[in-house]
Amino acid sequence: MTSNHKTLSKPIKDMDDIRLAMGALNSIKENYISIDQQITPIEDAYALMASFGLNVPQEEIEKAESLRYAY
């Protein structure tokens, strides 16, 4: 995820940059369903921990909650 984010964050200057950006977009498209299936159990686990009142650092909860939006 982070390598695709870095690639897409770079300014496009030439055709090579376009090729890299298109490759990153293709990678995201190919892996979307798999990544979505990995995020759902993480969200469910944090919701379950919250329902049982377990102490989880707030920073960790925020990261888990924003995981889907960050991707």
PDB file of C-alpha atoms in Angstrom:
ATOM      1  CA  MET A   1       0.000   0.000   0.000  1.00  0.00           C
ATOM      2  CA  THR A   2       2.654   2.496   0.973  1.00  0.00           C
ATOM      3  CA  SER A   3       4.729   1.946  -2.155  1.00  0.00           C
ATOM      4  CA  ASN A   4       1.668   2.611  -4.332  1.00  0.00           C
ATOM      5  CA  HIS A   5       0.883   5.705  -2.277  1.00  0.00           C
ATOM      6  CA  LYS A   6       4.441   6.999  -2.698  1.00  0.00           C
ATOM      7  CA  THR A   7       4.368   6.312  -6.424  1.00  0.00           C
ATOM      8  CA  LEU A   8       1.057   8.112  -6.900  1.00  0.00           C
ATOM      9  CA  SER A   9       2.156  11.057  -4.729  1.00  0.00           C
ATOM     10  CA  LYS A  10       5.106  11.899  -6.960  1.00  0.00           C
ATOM     11  CA  PRO A  11       4.592  14.602  -9.577  1.00  0.00           C
ATOM     12  CA  ILE A  12       4.428  13.309 -13.146  1.00  0.00           C
ATOM     13  CA  LYS A  13       7.205  14.748 -15.273  1.00  0.00           C
ATOM     14  CA  ASP A  14       7.583  12.341 -18.165  1.00  0.00           C
ATOM     15  CA  MET A  15       6.296   9.152 -19.765  1.00  0.00           C
ATOM     16  CA  ASP A  16       8.208   6.955 -17.313  1.00  0.00           C
ATOM     17  CA  ASP A  17       6.347   8.604 -14.431  1.00  0.00           C
ATOM     18  CA  ILE A  18       3.057   7.916 -16.220  1.00  0.00           C
ATOM     19  CA  ARG A  19       4.056   4.282 -16.678  1.00  0.00           C
ATOM     20  CA  LEU A  20       4.879   3.969 -12.955  1.00  0.00           C
ATOM     21  CA  ALA A  21       1.607   5.617 -11.931  1.00  0.00           C
ATOM     22  CA  MET A  22      -0.404   3.352 -14.229  1.00  0.00           C
ATOM     23  CA  GLY A  23       1.406   0.331 -12.782  1.00  0.00           C
ATOM     24  CA  ALA A  24       0.527   1.437  -9.251  1.00  0.00           C
ATOM     25  CA  LEU A  25      -3.132   1.927 -10.210  1.00  0.00           C
ATOM     26  CA  ASN A  26      -3.194  -1.505 -11.841  1.00  0.00           C
ATOM     27  CA  SER A  27      -1.697  -3.055  -8.695  1.00  0.00           C
ATOM     28  CA  ILE A  28      -4.370  -1.409  -6.550  1.00  0.00           C
ATOM     29  CA  LYS A  29      -7.102  -2.647  -8.887  1.00  0.00           C
ATOM     30  CA  GLU A  30      -5.778  -6.219  -8.885  1.00  0.00           C
ATOM     31  CA  ASN A  31      -5.428  -6.373  -5.094  1.00  0.00           C
ATOM     32  CA  TYR A  32      -8.561  -4.446  -4.090  1.00  0.00           C
ATOM     33  CA  ILE A  33     -10.767  -7.417  -3.168  1.00  0.00           C
ATOM     34  CA  SER A  34      -7.991  -9.194  -1.290  1.00  0.00           C
ATOM     35  CA  ILE A  35      -7.101  -6.092   0.700  1.00  0.00           C
ATOM     36  CA  ASP A  36     -10.761  -5.351   1.422  1.00  0.00           C
ATOM     37  CA  GLN A  37     -11.169  -8.891   2.772  1.00  0.00           C
ATOM     38  CA  GLN A  38      -8.154  -8.370   5.053  1.00  0.00           C
ATOM     39  CA  ILE A  39      -9.422  -5.052   6.429  1.00  0.00           C
ATOM     40  CA  THR A  40     -12.873  -6.319   7.465  1.00  0.00           C
ATOM     41  CA  PRO A  41     -11.613  -8.796  10.127  1.00  0.00           C
ATOM     42  CA  ILE A  42      -9.368  -6.092  11.588  1.00  0.00           C
ATOM     43  CA  GLU A  43     -12.321  -3.733  11.903  1.00  0.00           C
ATOM     44  CA  ASP A  44     -14.418  -6.519  13.429  1.00  0.00           C
ATOM     45  CA  ALA A  45     -11.701  -7.395  15.955  1.00  0.00           C
ATOM     46  CA  TYR A  46     -11.429  -3.804  17.179  1.00  0.00           C
ATOM     47  CA  ALA A  47     -15.218  -3.511  17.401  1.00  0.00           C
ATOM     48  CA  LEU A  48     -15.305  -6.705  19.464  1.00  0.00           C
ATOM     49  CA  MET A  49     -12.554  -5.449  21.787  1.00  0.00           C
ATOM     50  CA  ALA A  50     -14.474  -2.207  22.258  1.00  0.00           C
ATOM     51  CA  SER A  51     -17.702  -4.074  23.020  1.00  0.00           C
ATOM     52  CA  PHE A  52     -15.917  -5.985  25.805  1.00  0.00           C
ATOM     53  CA  GLY A  53     -14.364  -2.789  27.143  1.00  0.00           C
ATOM     54  CA  LEU A  54     -10.758  -3.842  26.595  1.00  0.00           C
ATOM     55  CA  ASN A  55      -8.133  -1.136  26.938  1.00  0.00           C
ATOM     56  CA  VAL A  56      -6.674  -0.450  23.529  1.00  0.00           C
ATOM     57  CA  PRO A  57      -4.493   2.609  22.889  1.00  0.00           C
ATOM     58  CA  GLN A  58      -6.511   5.368  21.235  1.00  0.00           C
ATOM     59  CA  GLU A  59      -3.889   5.805  18.507  1.00  0.00           C
ATOM     60  CA  GLU A  60      -4.258   2.139  17.561  1.00  0.00           C
ATOM     61  CA  ILE A  61      -8.057   2.400  17.463  1.00  0.00           C
ATOM     62  CA  GLU A  62      -7.851   5.460  15.207  1.00  0.00           C
ATOM     63  CA  LYS A  63      -5.469   3.667  12.844  1.00  0.00           C
ATOM     64  CA  ALA A  64      -7.787   0.664  12.632  1.00  0.00           C
ATOM     65  CA  GLU A  65     -10.820   2.875  12.033  1.00  0.00           C
ATOM     66  CA  SER A  66      -9.108   4.840   9.275  1.00  0.00           C
ATOM     67  CA  LEU A  67      -7.504   1.831   7.579  1.00  0.00           C
ATOM     68  CA  ARG A  68     -10.213   1.444   4.935  1.00  0.00           C
ATOM     69  CA  TYR A  69     -10.204   5.173   4.136  1.00  0.00           C
ATOM     70  CA  ALA A  70      -6.412   5.301   4.002  1.00  0.00           C
ATOM     71  CA  TYR A  71      -6.362   2.566   1.395  1.00  0.00           C
TER      72      TYR A  71
END
